[in-house]
Amino acid sequence: MSDASDDLQEQSELPEQMRIRRAKREALLESGAEPYPLGYPRTATLKEIRDKYPELPIDHATGDKVATTGRVMFVRNTGKLCFATLQDGDGTQLQIMLSLDRVGASALDEWKRLVDLGDQVGVTGEVISSKRGELSVLADAWAMTAKALRPLPVAHKPLSEETRVRQRYVDLIMRPLARDMVRTRATTIRSLRDSFHSRGYVEVETPMLQTLQGGASARPFVTHANALGTELFLRIAPELYLKRCVVGGIDRVFEINRNFRNEGIDSTHSPEFAMLEFYQAYADYDSMATLTREVIQEAAFSVYGSHVVTHADGTEFDLGGEWRSVTVFGSLSAALGEEVTVSTPYEQLIRYAEKHDLAVDPKWLPGKLAEELFEELVVPSLQAPTFVRDYPEETSPLVRAHRSDPGLVEKWDLYVRGFELGTGYSELVDPVIQRERFDAQAKLAQRGDSEAMPLDEDYLRALEYGLAPSGGVGVGIDRLLMAFTGLGIRETILFPLVRPE
RNA sequence: GGGGUGCUAGCUCAAUGGCAGAGCUGCGGACUUUUAAUCCGUAGGUUCAGGGUUCGAGUCCCUGGCGCCCCA
């Protein structure tokens, strides 16, 4: 049972500044004002006022009366004339002024007594420019619209990275870059949707809760369905469902949604991440590479007005033109200075691994070992956008065999700035071969590979009805934003997973 | 999994094993053209938690919590 003495106890343990702000809230109520009123009769946002008066002469009165609102970010109070800088959610700032002769002694006194940095206020008055030429609203009246009970962080010292992530709402108030990120992300996703809609694609939403993990090699999150009495997996990829869509005749299909992978957390990995996947009948990995480049370039253009994106640190990064294309074994051979192919013996690959201090897992098949060598020796050098093509068959159970090179599959990975941005296939559509690949995966799972895919009987049944020759692509949305902005994944995701405090 | 490193006032950070401090914020005062306002005064602490060593621990040791960096 919570009673008044408990509340008092809690209150007396609050930091001084929070006690004072609570007292100001009480004082507002006692004076007949609302600390949290229903609204404010706003006639113009800060941005609308700024847009309307881009250049006023110094010390000029417009005669234009407005009612506007914003969060108090700076205060400069003098005896009979007070200045404050208000900020809107879009980051627009505008100065307001309260003078004794306009608002009167009691309103000016209450302003100085009850308003703190971080409070949201409404101001009604005339648009003017100050004697220093600053566009301002000279108040006839002001009102609290939301009293802030917590002080803002210091405006001129950056918040710690952890606080920025844990309290993103504060980060959004304080840091333009955080606000820009949200809008860059929204613009990017809208552009991607537009790009696919304009090409006749249909957007679908496939299950997040799945009875089998499938579509990728990754460890899943496991949960439990009470009604079914079974385990469920949070999806690691939508791939197998999207291909079912193509079987059903949705010939161009895409989905933008979340995947969940129960793996490490670092500057390029989040357990929960946004994924774009798209599939097209009668396409292959070549045409899908072109399409992937186009939609990414269109997204870059929608954000930056150019195919040259500008990172947060100001450096420019060119995503324009055709993108470089190499093969896994060609680039690996170049890095090693010796010819390596999919038929290079395992023992030879081991020698290369030892020479380059690559730790080898004995469970790895030769194809996996070659891929690891590639990731170690080639990937860090892939800064400009590069399609890396033609992977070993044994690591890609959902991909069609290469049309001319035995042992390889028609798969590319897209690398930008040294990380993988997406992957594309000529899809494996033969149900008999697909069953063989699943069987091979099952053997891996028996050997303890927790990333191996289980056999998905229903997916095979779908293939047995006939999947048209198709191309498919997955692109990480968070990583695309990383490529655009040059920031880490925890900056591109609004609320990344963090340990409970 | 291994190694390193950090956690101190609302925020950002100091403090040889010896009185726990600064700037900003806050509070009180002055100021009708400021814009990170300025000036004067002042308050603010369970040093992440728990144990240990010591005359004495923010500091050294141990355990745990939460971060960050490097390696695998």
XYZ file of C-alpha atoms (C1' of nucleotides) in Angstrom:
573
model
C 0.000 0.000 0.000
C 1.522 3.256 -1.104
C 0.723 6.277 1.028
C 1.639 9.925 1.220
C 4.615 9.392 3.514
C 6.163 7.007 0.980
C 5.762 9.639 -1.706
C 7.330 12.270 0.528
C 10.160 9.879 1.327
C 10.794 9.289 -2.368
C 10.553 12.957 -3.149
C 13.035 13.994 -0.475
C 15.554 11.579 -2.002
C 15.313 13.182 -5.420
C 18.179 15.361 -6.612
C 17.728 18.987 -5.721
C 17.044 20.097 -9.276
C 14.207 17.620 -9.691
C 12.647 18.634 -6.382
C 12.770 22.252 -7.494
C 11.109 21.495 -10.813
C 8.334 19.595 -9.028
C 7.867 22.612 -6.768
C 7.562 24.842 -9.837
C 4.883 22.521 -11.196
C 2.991 22.952 -7.926
C 3.475 26.707 -8.081
C 1.969 26.790 -11.569
C -1.102 24.937 -10.311
C -1.410 27.298 -7.331
C -1.247 30.319 -9.629
C -4.138 28.882 -11.636
C -1.977 27.853 -14.605
C -1.696 24.347 -16.013
C 1.729 22.687 -16.091
C 0.323 20.263 -18.677
C -2.539 21.986 -20.510
C -4.653 20.328 -23.165
C -2.994 22.335 -25.904
C -1.985 25.735 -27.143
C -3.698 27.673 -29.962
C -0.646 27.645 -32.214
C -0.951 29.600 -35.470
C 2.584 29.040 -36.757
C 5.453 26.655 -36.109
C 8.955 27.999 -35.554
C 9.900 26.812 -39.017
C 6.912 28.525 -40.628
C 7.927 31.791 -38.986
C 11.538 31.376 -40.127
C 10.445 30.501 -43.658
C 8.110 33.480 -43.820
C 10.804 35.962 -42.719
C 14.120 34.767 -44.169
C 15.654 38.242 -43.918
C 14.346 41.057 -41.778
C 16.250 44.314 -41.367
C 17.704 44.936 -37.917
C 15.280 46.145 -35.214
C 12.200 45.740 -37.386
C 8.580 45.143 -36.347
C 6.367 43.233 -38.789
C 2.991 43.780 -37.138
C 2.446 40.037 -37.699
C 0.948 38.385 -34.590
C 1.600 34.677 -34.120
C 1.112 32.012 -31.499
C 3.921 29.471 -31.504
C 5.425 26.747 -29.344
C 8.728 25.086 -28.609
C 11.124 23.656 -26.052
C 13.243 26.155 -24.119
C 16.877 25.424 -25.020
C 18.676 28.582 -23.850
C 17.628 31.388 -21.557
C 19.141 34.843 -21.270
C 17.216 36.760 -18.657
C 18.015 40.373 -17.882
C 16.079 42.495 -15.442
C 13.220 43.716 -17.599
C 13.894 41.955 -20.909
C 14.200 38.201 -21.232
C 15.430 36.187 -24.190
C 14.971 32.491 -24.757
C 15.688 30.151 -27.636
C 12.875 27.756 -28.456
C 13.409 24.569 -30.422
C 10.944 22.496 -32.399
C 11.062 18.755 -32.986
C 12.649 19.276 -36.399
C 15.489 21.190 -34.754
C 14.378 24.634 -35.908
C 15.266 27.242 -33.310
C 13.775 30.682 -32.859
C 14.318 33.392 -30.285
C 11.485 34.723 -28.181
C 11.618 37.921 -26.153
C 9.587 38.909 -23.122
C 9.726 42.572 -22.139
C 8.283 44.168 -19.033
C 6.288 46.731 -20.993
C 4.674 44.073 -23.216
C 3.836 41.165 -20.923
C 3.581 43.039 -17.615
C 5.325 42.512 -14.302
C 3.536 39.373 -13.113
C 3.915 37.412 -16.381
C 7.589 38.395 -16.604
C 8.167 37.438 -12.981
C 6.480 34.053 -13.438
C 8.539 33.430 -16.564
C 11.741 33.995 -14.627
C 10.502 32.099 -11.582
C 8.874 29.028 -13.178
C 10.508 28.326 -16.558
C 13.548 26.045 -16.772
C 15.656 24.799 -19.631
C 13.821 21.916 -21.248
C 10.285 23.171 -20.552
C 7.881 23.373 -23.455
C 6.127 26.711 -23.724
C 3.709 28.571 -25.929
C 4.203 32.229 -26.809
C 1.828 34.697 -28.443
C 3.229 37.920 -29.835
C 4.591 39.897 -32.736
C 7.272 38.717 -35.151
C 10.159 41.206 -34.958
C 13.884 41.355 -35.342
C 15.977 42.361 -32.340
C 18.509 45.170 -32.202
C 21.101 42.533 -33.074
C 18.988 41.452 -36.041
C 17.819 38.144 -34.569
C 14.394 37.018 -35.794
C 12.207 36.834 -32.676
C 8.699 36.644 -31.349
C 8.122 39.527 -28.935
C 5.645 38.072 -26.464
C 2.336 39.559 -25.401
C 1.686 36.437 -23.345
C 3.262 33.077 -22.598
C 2.078 29.770 -21.162
C 3.658 26.548 -20.005
C 2.683 23.719 -22.344
C 4.703 20.924 -20.695
C 6.819 21.385 -17.561
C 10.001 19.313 -17.704
C 10.698 17.653 -14.345
C 14.146 16.517 -15.407
C 16.956 18.885 -16.400
C 18.403 18.600 -19.892
C 22.034 17.562 -20.208
C 24.606 20.285 -20.786
C 24.096 21.519 -24.320
C 27.744 21.959 -25.212
C 29.232 18.716 -23.907
C 28.391 15.606 -25.916
C 26.321 13.028 -24.067
C 28.064 9.730 -23.436
C 27.399 7.140 -26.130
C 25.564 4.936 -23.662
C 23.215 7.680 -22.491
C 22.493 8.630 -26.105
C 21.397 5.078 -26.880
C 19.517 4.408 -23.646
C 17.714 7.758 -23.647
C 17.318 8.381 -27.359
C 14.539 10.892 -26.635
C 17.138 13.105 -24.963
C 19.591 12.476 -27.792
C 16.934 13.612 -30.270
C 16.395 16.831 -28.331
C 20.085 17.605 -27.996
C 21.805 16.397 -31.152
C 21.045 17.418 -34.748
C 22.786 14.304 -36.061
C 20.377 12.083 -34.138
C 17.403 13.957 -35.594
C 18.873 13.751 -39.101
C 19.395 10.009 -38.773
C 15.702 9.374 -38.113
C 14.701 11.386 -41.159
C 17.417 9.922 -43.381
C 16.169 6.481 -42.460
C 12.549 7.372 -43.168
C 13.473 8.941 -46.513
C 15.535 5.890 -47.458
C 12.775 3.409 -46.657
C 10.172 5.484 -48.468
C 12.456 5.685 -51.507
C 12.958 1.916 -51.500
C 9.198 1.348 -51.350
C 8.672 3.831 -54.186
C 11.381 2.164 -56.270
C 9.766 -1.246 -55.948
C 6.197 -0.019 -56.422
C 7.240 1.790 -59.586
C 8.641 -1.517 -60.908
C 5.430 -3.449 -60.324
C 6.477 -5.060 -57.052
C 3.941 -6.084 -54.387
C 4.784 -5.536 -50.728
C 3.881 -8.344 -48.338
C 4.415 -9.175 -44.672
C 5.439 -12.741 -43.931
C 5.582 -14.416 -40.511
C 7.859 -13.191 -37.727
C 6.894 -16.203 -35.626
C 7.931 -19.350 -37.439
C 7.767 -23.013 -36.526
C 11.070 -23.719 -38.267
C 14.167 -21.570 -38.531
C 14.998 -21.142 -42.181
C 16.225 -18.957 -44.977
C 19.629 -18.179 -43.534
C 22.447 -19.607 -41.478
C 22.045 -18.076 -38.038
C 21.089 -18.967 -34.491
C 17.481 -18.069 -33.758
C 15.652 -16.718 -30.739
C 13.319 -19.368 -29.390
C 9.965 -18.709 -27.790
C 6.944 -20.788 -26.848
C 3.391 -20.787 -28.152
C 1.040 -21.617 -25.297
C -1.908 -22.317 -27.610
C 0.066 -24.762 -29.722
C 2.255 -26.156 -26.983
C 5.248 -25.843 -29.305
C 8.459 -23.964 -29.711
C 8.442 -21.029 -32.097
C 11.374 -19.212 -33.633
C 11.619 -15.506 -34.283
C 12.469 -15.381 -37.926
C 16.071 -15.137 -39.045
C 14.993 -14.402 -42.649
C 11.762 -14.122 -44.658
C 13.279 -15.855 -47.691
C 11.374 -19.139 -47.726
C 8.018 -17.377 -47.335
C 8.752 -14.840 -50.040
C 9.619 -17.639 -52.436
C 6.322 -19.324 -51.530
C 4.752 -16.028 -52.657
C 6.460 -16.317 -56.036
C 5.231 -19.921 -56.343
C 1.741 -18.516 -55.776
C 2.184 -16.067 -58.608
C 3.264 -12.877 -56.853
C 5.973 -12.567 -59.473
C 7.563 -9.442 -58.042
C 7.421 -9.380 -54.257
C 9.267 -7.489 -51.544
C 9.222 -7.112 -47.793
C 10.823 -4.583 -45.462
C 10.728 -5.904 -41.933
C 12.692 -7.118 -38.954
C 14.895 -10.190 -38.602
C 16.199 -11.539 -35.312
C 19.495 -13.331 -34.861
C 20.682 -14.627 -31.526
C 24.327 -13.759 -32.056
C 26.929 -11.209 -31.116
C 26.340 -7.502 -30.677
C 28.964 -5.107 -32.037
C 29.341 -2.070 -34.252
C 27.974 -3.916 -37.317
C 25.635 -6.467 -35.689
C 22.354 -5.964 -33.852
C 20.192 -8.908 -32.719
C 17.188 -7.141 -34.202
C 17.725 -5.568 -37.595
C 15.707 -4.362 -40.542
C 15.913 -6.258 -43.794
C 14.763 -5.627 -47.318
C 14.202 -8.772 -49.350
C 12.882 -8.907 -52.889
C 12.248 -11.703 -55.363
C 11.451 -11.580 -59.040
C 10.348 -14.352 -61.374
C 12.337 -14.667 -64.592
C 15.234 -12.723 -63.109
C 18.678 -14.052 -62.199
C 21.574 -12.877 -60.085
C 22.854 -10.612 -62.842
C 19.623 -8.713 -63.374
C 19.042 -8.583 -59.622
C 22.489 -7.019 -59.103
C 21.539 -4.265 -61.511
C 18.197 -3.739 -59.779
C 19.890 -3.677 -56.368
C 22.309 -1.016 -57.537
C 19.480 1.042 -58.993
C 17.265 1.040 -55.889
C 20.233 1.882 -53.640
C 21.292 4.708 -55.927
C 17.725 5.987 -56.028
C 17.620 5.929 -52.202
C 20.930 7.802 -52.027
C 19.587 10.362 -54.455
C 16.381 10.805 -52.445
C 18.389 11.618 -49.323
C 21.380 13.518 -50.719
C 20.155 14.696 -54.106
C 23.179 12.919 -55.556
C 24.751 9.495 -55.845
C 27.606 10.898 -53.798
C 26.543 10.560 -50.158
C 27.969 12.689 -47.373
C 28.986 10.920 -44.183
C 28.378 12.430 -40.778
C 32.052 13.437 -40.569
C 31.747 15.359 -43.839
C 33.632 12.938 -46.093
C 31.978 12.131 -49.377
C 31.400 8.613 -50.631
C 30.514 7.848 -54.232
C 27.779 5.264 -54.826
C 27.233 6.324 -58.432
C 27.900 4.646 -61.745
C 28.423 0.944 -62.396
C 29.800 -1.004 -59.450
C 32.876 -3.179 -59.504
C 32.340 -6.902 -59.841
C 34.846 -9.616 -58.824
C 34.644 -13.325 -58.057
C 35.364 -14.959 -54.712
C 38.145 -17.154 -56.034
C 39.530 -14.546 -58.413
C 39.917 -11.936 -55.670
C 41.218 -14.534 -53.208
C 43.805 -15.706 -55.748
C 44.932 -12.116 -56.261
C 45.268 -11.594 -52.499
C 47.233 -14.842 -52.056
C 49.328 -14.346 -55.170
C 48.508 -17.923 -56.156
C 45.718 -19.502 -58.133
C 42.916 -20.802 -55.891
C 39.760 -22.429 -57.222
C 36.840 -24.334 -55.822
C 38.830 -27.502 -56.496
C 41.946 -26.428 -54.605
C 42.615 -29.240 -52.100
C 41.686 -28.743 -48.447
C 45.296 -29.306 -47.345
C 46.450 -26.473 -49.584
C 43.796 -24.135 -48.146
C 44.910 -25.071 -44.625
C 48.457 -24.032 -45.520
C 47.185 -20.625 -46.682
C 45.192 -20.276 -43.458
C 48.273 -21.050 -41.349
C 50.383 -18.641 -43.357
C 47.889 -15.838 -42.603
C 47.211 -16.799 -38.962
C 43.576 -17.680 -39.618
C 42.127 -19.850 -36.859
C 40.459 -22.843 -38.510
C 37.425 -24.654 -37.151
C 37.920 -28.380 -37.950
C 34.190 -28.648 -38.762
C 34.637 -26.348 -41.772
C 34.282 -27.897 -45.215
C 36.753 -26.764 -47.911
C 34.231 -24.266 -49.333
C 33.684 -22.734 -45.914
C 37.442 -22.491 -45.375
C 37.870 -20.723 -48.727
C 35.112 -18.316 -47.786
C 36.748 -17.574 -44.434
C 40.060 -16.913 -46.179
C 38.241 -14.555 -48.517
C 36.642 -12.698 -45.608
C 39.973 -12.400 -43.833
C 42.140 -11.411 -46.787
C 39.870 -9.625 -49.252
C 36.840 -8.128 -47.505
C 38.615 -5.358 -45.565
C 39.861 -3.947 -48.869
C 36.373 -3.738 -50.385
C 35.615 -0.082 -49.728
C 33.927 1.065 -52.956
C 30.696 -0.837 -53.702
C 31.664 -4.266 -55.027
C 29.674 -7.314 -56.066
C 31.563 -10.459 -55.101
C 30.292 -13.365 -57.170
C 30.229 -17.139 -57.394
C 30.449 -18.786 -53.991
C 31.203 -22.424 -53.152
C 28.117 -24.589 -53.295
C 28.432 -26.192 -49.866
C 27.894 -22.935 -47.962
C 24.863 -21.819 -49.953
C 22.055 -24.390 -49.713
C 19.354 -22.193 -51.248
C 21.213 -21.087 -54.372
C 21.151 -22.488 -57.908
C 24.312 -24.165 -59.227
C 26.434 -21.968 -61.453
C 25.429 -22.143 -65.113
C 28.997 -22.903 -66.254
C 31.325 -23.448 -63.251
C 30.797 -26.741 -61.378
C 31.041 -26.519 -57.580
C 30.019 -22.870 -57.548
C 26.625 -21.249 -57.127
C 25.113 -18.106 -58.646
C 25.358 -15.916 -55.592
C 26.834 -12.499 -54.979
C 27.504 -10.530 -51.845
C 27.551 -6.764 -52.054
C 30.326 -5.155 -50.016
C 30.637 -1.462 -49.155
C 33.217 0.111 -46.860
C 34.443 -3.327 -45.812
C 31.146 -4.792 -44.657
C 28.497 -6.932 -46.289
C 25.517 -4.875 -47.356
C 23.438 -7.469 -49.139
C 23.320 -10.754 -50.966
C 21.660 -11.933 -54.189
C 20.994 -15.282 -55.806
C 19.770 -17.072 -58.806
C 17.360 -19.043 -56.675
C 17.476 -22.808 -56.372
C 14.072 -23.895 -57.673
C 14.560 -27.647 -58.279
C 12.717 -29.395 -55.397
C 14.766 -32.582 -55.751
C 18.103 -30.793 -55.463
C 16.694 -28.609 -52.696
C 15.806 -31.738 -50.704
C 19.368 -33.025 -51.147
C 20.756 -29.715 -49.896
C 18.466 -29.811 -46.849
C 19.613 -33.366 -46.139
C 23.217 -32.187 -46.225
C 22.308 -29.382 -43.806
C 20.652 -31.893 -41.494
C 23.911 -33.830 -41.360
C 25.727 -30.623 -40.398
C 23.174 -30.013 -37.669
C 23.777 -33.530 -36.361
C 27.484 -32.686 -36.183
C 26.601 -29.793 -33.916
C 26.348 -26.880 -36.337
C 23.687 -24.745 -34.642
C 23.390 -22.539 -37.732
C 22.439 -25.356 -40.100
C 18.967 -25.218 -41.612
C 16.393 -27.870 -40.829
C 14.419 -29.566 -43.572
C 11.310 -27.517 -44.334
C 8.792 -30.005 -45.727
C 6.206 -27.353 -46.555
C 8.736 -25.264 -48.438
C 9.667 -28.320 -50.501
C 5.976 -28.953 -51.147
C 5.696 -25.384 -52.444
C 8.688 -25.905 -54.755
C 7.066 -29.107 -56.010
C 4.253 -26.981 -57.426
C 6.859 -25.173 -59.505
C 8.839 -22.021 -58.684
C 9.578 -20.043 -61.825
C 13.249 -19.280 -62.440
C 13.832 -16.389 -60.051
C 16.321 -13.991 -58.632
C 16.286 -12.924 -54.995
C 18.100 -10.295 -52.918
C 18.406 -9.315 -49.276
C 19.749 -5.914 -48.200
C 20.301 -4.851 -44.606
C 18.515 -1.549 -44.066
C 20.565 -0.589 -41.012
C 23.755 -1.311 -42.901
C 22.537 0.666 -45.888
C 22.125 3.600 -43.522
C 25.645 2.922 -42.223
C 26.923 3.095 -45.804
C 25.106 6.390 -46.309
C 26.045 8.077 -43.037
C 29.348 6.429 -42.110
C 27.962 5.766 -38.599
C 27.750 2.584 -36.503
C 24.698 0.357 -36.401
C 23.703 1.631 -32.966
C 23.301 5.097 -34.464
C 21.175 3.936 -37.391
C 18.718 2.044 -35.160
C 16.560 4.382 -33.109
C 16.314 2.129 -30.062
C 18.981 -0.593 -30.290
C 18.866 -3.425 -27.787
C 20.757 -2.607 -24.591
C 21.076 -4.479 -21.352
C 18.521 -3.463 -18.755
C 19.868 -0.783 -16.440
C 35.524 -17.268 -24.338
C 40.453 -14.309 -23.306
C 42.907 -9.582 -22.359
C 42.622 -4.334 -21.382
C 39.801 -0.277 -19.523
C 35.977 2.732 -17.307
C 31.710 3.790 -13.681
C 32.716 10.310 -8.796
C 27.223 16.307 -8.232
C 21.514 16.960 -12.949
C 25.521 16.812 -17.418
C 30.829 16.530 -18.860
C 35.059 15.510 -16.140
C 39.343 16.213 -12.008
C 41.361 14.364 -7.342
C 50.316 10.711 -4.959
C 46.514 5.721 -0.026
C 45.666 11.584 3.740
C 39.824 17.700 4.307
C 35.778 14.779 -2.557
C 36.809 19.373 -6.560
C 35.970 22.323 -11.430
C 32.944 24.067 -15.578
C 28.043 24.174 -17.099
C 23.171 23.393 -14.823
C 20.368 24.820 -10.153
C 19.224 28.428 -6.187
C 19.514 34.035 -4.365
C 20.727 38.978 -6.251
C 21.959 42.971 -10.374
C 20.985 44.125 -15.472
C 15.468 46.465 -21.453
C 19.008 43.777 -26.869
C 20.898 38.888 -25.236
C 22.173 34.632 -28.312
C 27.037 28.811 -24.671
C 24.805 36.479 -22.104
C 27.686 38.865 -18.200
C 28.723 40.115 -12.963
C 28.272 39.025 -7.412
C 26.852 35.299 -3.913
C 25.477 30.173 -2.887
C 23.894 25.099 -2.726
C 24.579 20.399 -4.569
C 27.847 13.640 -3.067
C 25.474 6.228 -0.280
C 32.462 8.121 -5.364
C 27.977 1.417 -9.379
C 26.945 -2.605 -5.278
C 28.977 -5.856 -1.536
C 33.174 -7.686 1.028
C 38.579 -7.246 2.347
C 43.640 -4.856 3.418
C 44.966 -0.318 6.169
C 45.584 4.267 11.559
C 43.114 5.999 7.088
C 40.266 3.650 0.590
C 37.168 7.405 -4.836
C 42.266 5.428 -5.095
C 44.927 -1.098 -3.379
C 42.739 -6.494 -3.377
C 38.344 -9.939 -4.176
C 33.253 -10.853 -5.924
C 29.152 -9.078 -8.614
C 26.509 -5.329 -12.023
C 26.615 -2.075 -16.305
C 29.589 0.067 -20.397
C 33.709 0.649 -23.948
C 38.197 -1.188 -26.720
C 41.215 -5.218 -28.646
C 41.695 -10.466 -29.673
C 39.385 -15.345 -30.787
